[in-house]
Amino acid sequence: MGMLVTTRLLKTYFTPNRYFHDQISDLTGKVAIVTGANTGLGYATTVALAAHEARVFLACRSKQRADDAIERAPEIKAKYPNAPKNSALEFLELDLNDMNKTFQAAKSF
Ligand SMILES: NC(=O)c1ccc[n+]([C@@H]2O[C@H](COP(=O)([O-])OP(=O)(O)OC[C@H]3O[C@@H](n4cnc5c(N)ncnc54)[C@H](OP(=O)(O)O)[C@@H]3O)[C@@H](O)[C@H]2O)c1
């Protein structure tokens, strides 16, 4: 089991298909919707897209958590060559547990 995990990790590390955020092209004029954008993978995706000038909608169930994520973005964006402007990050209310709210999010978008 341990050997299998190590082999997979090594394969992931050395694969020629590794992808870095600086390979993302200029996204000016592009619009992205990121679910779960206030934390984890969604947050990292949001910051990377915004750093390349995409307009990003943070599709989250909590406006407070989305706003907190938008507040945090300037600190993290400093490491990106193209800093996103806060105005490029917007909250879109979305709770995927609730079909009505999901339709509402699509409508509002
Ligand atoms: N992290 C990894 O290494 C990894 C690897 C492979 C796959 N994944 C998968 O990728 C996904 C994200 O991982 P993560 O580590 O970024 O997870 P995470 O940090 O737990 O983030 C989950 C995000 O999803 C949101 N969310 C949860 N339920 C939701 C709902 N009903 N409607 C709308 N948003 C909802 C959460 O919002 P709240 O803050 O409101 O709860 C949060 O923003 C998960 O499905 C995970 O299984 C993760």
PDB file of C-alpha atoms and ligand atoms in Angstrom:
ATOM      1  CA  MET A   1       0.000   0.000   0.000  1.00  0.00           C
ATOM      2  CA  GLY A   2       2.729   2.486   1.037  1.00  0.00           C
ATOM      3  CA  MET A   3       4.807   1.513  -1.994  1.00  0.00           C
ATOM      4  CA  LEU A   4       1.821   2.071  -4.310  1.00  0.00           C
ATOM      5  CA  VAL A   5       1.185   5.538  -2.875  1.00  0.00           C
ATOM      6  CA  THR A   6       4.893   6.450  -3.177  1.00  0.00           C
ATOM      7  CA  THR A   7       5.001   5.232  -6.775  1.00  0.00           C
ATOM      8  CA  ARG A   8       1.905   7.267  -7.657  1.00  0.00           C
ATOM      9  CA  LEU A   9       3.300  10.386  -5.988  1.00  0.00           C
ATOM     10  CA  LEU A  10       6.598  10.026  -7.853  1.00  0.00           C
ATOM     11  CA  LYS A  11       4.734   9.505 -11.117  1.00  0.00           C
ATOM     12  CA  THR A  12       2.665  12.636 -10.478  1.00  0.00           C
ATOM     13  CA  TYR A  13       5.779  14.653  -9.669  1.00  0.00           C
ATOM     14  CA  PHE A  14       7.782  13.597 -12.697  1.00  0.00           C
ATOM     15  CA  THR A  15       5.013  13.473 -15.260  1.00  0.00           C
ATOM     16  CA  PRO A  16       5.614  15.810 -18.225  1.00  0.00           C
ATOM     17  CA  ASN A  17       1.984  16.975 -17.981  1.00  0.00           C
ATOM     18  CA  ARG A  18       2.508  19.008 -14.812  1.00  0.00           C
ATOM     19  CA  TYR A  19       0.662  22.291 -15.025  1.00  0.00           C
ATOM     20  CA  PHE A  20       1.640  25.567 -13.403  1.00  0.00           C
ATOM     21  CA  HIS A  21      -0.446  28.690 -12.934  1.00  0.00           C
ATOM     22  CA  ASP A  22       2.053  30.745 -14.932  1.00  0.00           C
ATOM     23  CA  GLN A  23       1.077  28.643 -17.964  1.00  0.00           C
ATOM     24  CA  ILE A  24      -2.426  30.112 -17.784  1.00  0.00           C
ATOM     25  CA  SER A  25      -2.831  32.644 -20.579  1.00  0.00           C
ATOM     26  CA  ASP A  26      -4.344  36.110 -20.257  1.00  0.00           C
ATOM     27  CA  LEU A  27      -8.006  35.674 -19.343  1.00  0.00           C
ATOM     28  CA  THR A  28      -9.089  39.261 -19.888  1.00  0.00           C
ATOM     29  CA  GLY A  29     -12.727  39.279 -20.987  1.00  0.00           C
ATOM     30  CA  LYS A  30     -13.334  35.729 -19.737  1.00  0.00           C
ATOM     31  CA  VAL A  31     -15.885  34.958 -17.039  1.00  0.00           C
ATOM     32  CA  ALA A  32     -15.533  32.033 -14.608  1.00  0.00           C
ATOM     33  CA  ILE A  33     -17.898  30.559 -12.042  1.00  0.00           C
ATOM     34  CA  VAL A  34     -16.095  28.681  -9.272  1.00  0.00           C
ATOM     35  CA  THR A  35     -18.092  26.533  -6.881  1.00  0.00           C
ATOM     36  CA  GLY A  36     -16.797  26.113  -3.340  1.00  0.00           C
ATOM     37  CA  ALA A  37     -14.715  29.223  -4.022  1.00  0.00           C
ATOM     38  CA  ASN A  38     -14.320  30.378  -0.432  1.00  0.00           C
ATOM     39  CA  THR A  39     -11.850  27.681   0.584  1.00  0.00           C
ATOM     40  CA  GLY A  40      -9.585  24.845  -0.529  1.00  0.00           C
ATOM     41  CA  LEU A  41      -9.284  24.005  -4.216  1.00  0.00           C
ATOM     42  CA  GLY A  42     -12.042  26.434  -5.139  1.00  0.00           C
ATOM     43  CA  TYR A  43     -10.257  29.329  -3.481  1.00  0.00           C
ATOM     44  CA  ALA A  44      -6.908  28.458  -5.103  1.00  0.00           C
ATOM     45  CA  THR A  45      -8.675  28.231  -8.472  1.00  0.00           C
ATOM     46  CA  THR A  46     -10.387  31.578  -7.906  1.00  0.00           C
ATOM     47  CA  VAL A  47      -7.142  33.372  -7.068  1.00  0.00           C
ATOM     48  CA  ALA A  48      -5.281  31.822 -10.021  1.00  0.00           C
ATOM     49  CA  LEU A  49      -8.035  32.764 -12.492  1.00  0.00           C
ATOM     50  CA  ALA A  50      -8.365  36.295 -11.127  1.00  0.00           C
ATOM     51  CA  ALA A  51      -4.588  36.720 -11.178  1.00  0.00           C
ATOM     52  CA  HIS A  52      -4.832  36.227 -14.917  1.00  0.00           C
ATOM     53  CA  GLU A  53      -7.537  38.871 -15.182  1.00  0.00           C
ATOM     54  CA  ALA A  54     -10.634  36.676 -15.441  1.00  0.00           C
ATOM     55  CA  ARG A  55     -13.827  37.992 -13.904  1.00  0.00           C
ATOM     56  CA  VAL A  56     -14.649  35.378 -11.276  1.00  0.00           C
ATOM     57  CA  PHE A  57     -17.958  34.649  -9.593  1.00  0.00           C
ATOM     58  CA  LEU A  58     -17.476  32.942  -6.239  1.00  0.00           C
ATOM     59  CA  ALA A  59     -20.422  30.540  -6.144  1.00  0.00           C
ATOM     60  CA  CYS A  60     -20.804  29.981  -2.402  1.00  0.00           C
ATOM     61  CA  ARG A  61     -23.623  29.326   0.033  1.00  0.00           C
ATOM     62  CA  SER A  62     -22.399  31.901   2.533  1.00  0.00           C
ATOM     63  CA  LYS A  63     -21.974  35.540   1.516  1.00  0.00           C
ATOM     64  CA  GLN A  64     -19.896  36.138   4.630  1.00  0.00           C
ATOM     65  CA  ARG A  65     -17.448  33.333   3.774  1.00  0.00           C
ATOM     66  CA  ALA A  66     -17.257  34.512   0.158  1.00  0.00           C
ATOM     67  CA  ASP A  67     -16.600  38.098   1.268  1.00  0.00           C
ATOM     68  CA  ASP A  68     -13.900  36.861   3.658  1.00  0.00           C
ATOM     69  CA  ALA A  69     -12.282  34.995   0.744  1.00  0.00           C
ATOM     70  CA  ILE A  70     -12.430  38.138  -1.420  1.00  0.00           C
ATOM     71  CA  GLU A  71     -10.785  40.055   1.436  1.00  0.00           C
ATOM     72  CA  ARG A  72      -7.994  37.458   1.693  1.00  0.00           C
ATOM     73  CA  ALA A  73      -7.272  37.462  -2.048  1.00  0.00           C
ATOM     74  CA  PRO A  74      -5.040  40.570  -2.140  1.00  0.00           C
ATOM     75  CA  GLU A  75      -2.535  38.989   0.293  1.00  0.00           C
ATOM     76  CA  ILE A  76      -2.257  35.827  -1.746  1.00  0.00           C
ATOM     77  CA  LYS A  77      -2.363  37.544  -5.125  1.00  0.00           C
ATOM     78  CA  ALA A  78       0.938  39.260  -4.271  1.00  0.00           C
ATOM     79  CA  LYS A  79       2.783  36.154  -5.375  1.00  0.00           C
ATOM     80  CA  TYR A  80       1.185  36.282  -8.810  1.00  0.00           C
ATOM     81  CA  PRO A  81       2.739  38.435 -11.514  1.00  0.00           C
ATOM     82  CA  ASN A  82      -0.606  39.982 -12.482  1.00  0.00           C
ATOM     83  CA  ALA A  83      -2.480  41.084  -9.419  1.00  0.00           C
ATOM     84  CA  PRO A  84      -6.255  40.756  -9.611  1.00  0.00           C
ATOM     85  CA  LYS A  85      -8.424  43.728  -8.817  1.00  0.00           C
ATOM     86  CA  ASN A  86     -10.984  43.146  -6.097  1.00  0.00           C
ATOM     87  CA  SER A  87     -13.742  44.257  -8.440  1.00  0.00           C
ATOM     88  CA  ALA A  88     -13.033  41.157 -10.578  1.00  0.00           C
ATOM     89  CA  LEU A  89     -14.247  38.912  -7.731  1.00  0.00           C
ATOM     90  CA  GLU A  90     -17.984  38.734  -7.109  1.00  0.00           C
ATOM     91  CA  PHE A  91     -20.276  36.708  -4.888  1.00  0.00           C
ATOM     92  CA  LEU A  92     -22.922  34.453  -6.461  1.00  0.00           C
ATOM     93  CA  GLU A  93     -25.188  32.730  -3.948  1.00  0.00           C
ATOM     94  CA  LEU A  94     -25.273  28.964  -4.602  1.00  0.00           C
ATOM     95  CA  ASP A  95     -26.233  26.050  -2.369  1.00  0.00           C
ATOM     96  CA  LEU A  96     -25.968  22.820  -4.344  1.00  0.00           C
ATOM     97  CA  ASN A  97     -28.013  20.949  -1.711  1.00  0.00           C
ATOM     98  CA  ASP A  98     -31.049  22.997  -2.674  1.00  0.00           C
ATOM     99  CA  MET A  99     -32.353  22.661  -6.253  1.00  0.00           C
ATOM    100  CA  ASN A 100     -34.430  25.852  -6.030  1.00  0.00           C
ATOM    101  CA  LYS A 101     -31.413  27.867  -4.907  1.00  0.00           C
ATOM    102  CA  THR A 102     -29.353  26.260  -7.663  1.00  0.00           C
ATOM    103  CA  PHE A 103     -31.890  27.360 -10.315  1.00  0.00           C
ATOM    104  CA  GLN A 104     -32.006  30.781  -8.681  1.00  0.00           C
ATOM    105  CA  ALA A 105     -28.212  31.066  -8.913  1.00  0.00           C
ATOM    106  CA  ALA A 106     -28.312  30.221 -12.630  1.00  0.00           C
ATOM    107  CA  LYS A 107     -31.084  32.765 -13.169  1.00  0.00           C
ATOM    108  CA  SER A 108     -29.300  35.471 -11.231  1.00  0.00           C
ATOM    109  CA  PHE A 109     -26.045  34.792 -13.110  1.00  0.00           C
TER     110      PHE A 109
HETATM  111  N1  LIG B   1      -8.182  18.719  -1.406  1.00  0.00           N
HETATM  112  C1  LIG B   1      -7.739  17.721  -2.166  1.00  0.00           C
HETATM  113  O1  LIG B   1      -6.560  17.365  -2.155  1.00  0.00           O
HETATM  114  C2  LIG B   1      -8.708  17.016  -3.107  1.00  0.00           C
HETATM  115  C3  LIG B   1      -8.224  16.080  -3.990  1.00  0.00           C
HETATM  116  C4  LIG B   1      -9.108  15.487  -4.890  1.00  0.00           C
HETATM  117  C5  LIG B   1     -10.455  15.821  -4.864  1.00  0.00           C
HETATM  118  N2  LIG B   1     -10.912  16.721  -3.980  1.00  0.00           N
HETATM  119  C6  LIG B   1     -12.329  17.047  -4.029  1.00  0.00           C
HETATM  120  O2  LIG B   1     -12.440  18.388  -4.488  1.00  0.00           O
HETATM  121  C7  LIG B   1     -13.518  19.025  -3.811  1.00  0.00           C
HETATM  122  C8  LIG B   1     -13.040  20.252  -3.091  1.00  0.00           C
HETATM  123  O3  LIG B   1     -12.014  19.892  -2.188  1.00  0.00           O
HETATM  124  P1  LIG B   1     -11.463  20.918  -1.154  1.00  0.00           P
HETATM  125  O4  LIG B   1     -10.323  20.332  -0.439  1.00  0.00           O
HETATM  126  O5  LIG B   1     -11.267  22.254  -1.815  1.00  0.00           O
HETATM  127  O6  LIG B   1     -12.708  20.953  -0.159  1.00  0.00           O
HETATM  128  P2  LIG B   1     -13.073  21.980   0.968  1.00  0.00           P
HETATM  129  O7  LIG B   1     -11.862  22.781   1.361  1.00  0.00           O
HETATM  130  O8  LIG B   1     -13.785  21.194   2.001  1.00  0.00           O
HETATM  131  O9  LIG B   1     -14.070  22.985   0.233  1.00  0.00           O
HETATM  132  C9  LIG B   1     -15.310  22.588  -0.088  1.00  0.00           C
HETATM  133  C10 LIG B   1     -16.032  23.824  -0.637  1.00  0.00           C
HETATM  134  O10 LIG B   1     -17.262  23.385  -1.142  1.00  0.00           O
HETATM  135  C11 LIG B   1     -18.299  24.201  -0.588  1.00  0.00           C
HETATM  136  N3  LIG B   1     -19.519  23.459  -0.475  1.00  0.00           N
HETATM  137  C12 LIG B   1     -19.749  22.358   0.253  1.00  0.00           C
HETATM  138  N4  LIG B   1     -21.038  21.975   0.146  1.00  0.00           N
HETATM  139  C13 LIG B   1     -21.618  22.884  -0.691  1.00  0.00           C
HETATM  140  C14 LIG B   1     -22.952  23.052  -1.192  1.00  0.00           C
HETATM  141  N5  LIG B   1     -23.955  22.242  -0.850  1.00  0.00           N
HETATM  142  N6  LIG B   1     -23.194  24.087  -2.038  1.00  0.00           N
HETATM  143  C15 LIG B   1     -22.212  24.930  -2.377  1.00  0.00           C
HETATM  144  N7  LIG B   1     -20.951  24.847  -1.940  1.00  0.00           N
HETATM  145  C16 LIG B   1     -20.677  23.822  -1.096  1.00  0.00           C
HETATM  146  C17 LIG B   1     -17.780  24.612   0.766  1.00  0.00           C
HETATM  147  O11 LIG B   1     -18.492  25.757   1.212  1.00  0.00           O
HETATM  148  P3  LIG B   1     -18.687  26.095   2.780  1.00  0.00           P
HETATM  149  O12 LIG B   1     -17.443  26.812   3.217  1.00  0.00           O
HETATM  150  O13 LIG B   1     -19.913  26.934   2.803  1.00  0.00           O
HETATM  151  O14 LIG B   1     -18.866  24.785   3.519  1.00  0.00           O
HETATM  152  C18 LIG B   1     -16.326  24.884   0.424  1.00  0.00           C
HETATM  153  O15 LIG B   1     -16.173  26.167  -0.139  1.00  0.00           O
HETATM  154  C19 LIG B   1     -14.128  18.004  -2.845  1.00  0.00           C
HETATM  155  O16 LIG B   1     -15.230  17.412  -3.483  1.00  0.00           O
HETATM  156  C20 LIG B   1     -12.996  17.013  -2.651  1.00  0.00           C
HETATM  157  O17 LIG B   1     -13.506  15.714  -2.361  1.00  0.00           O
HETATM  158  C21 LIG B   1     -10.060  17.339  -3.090  1.00  0.00           C
END
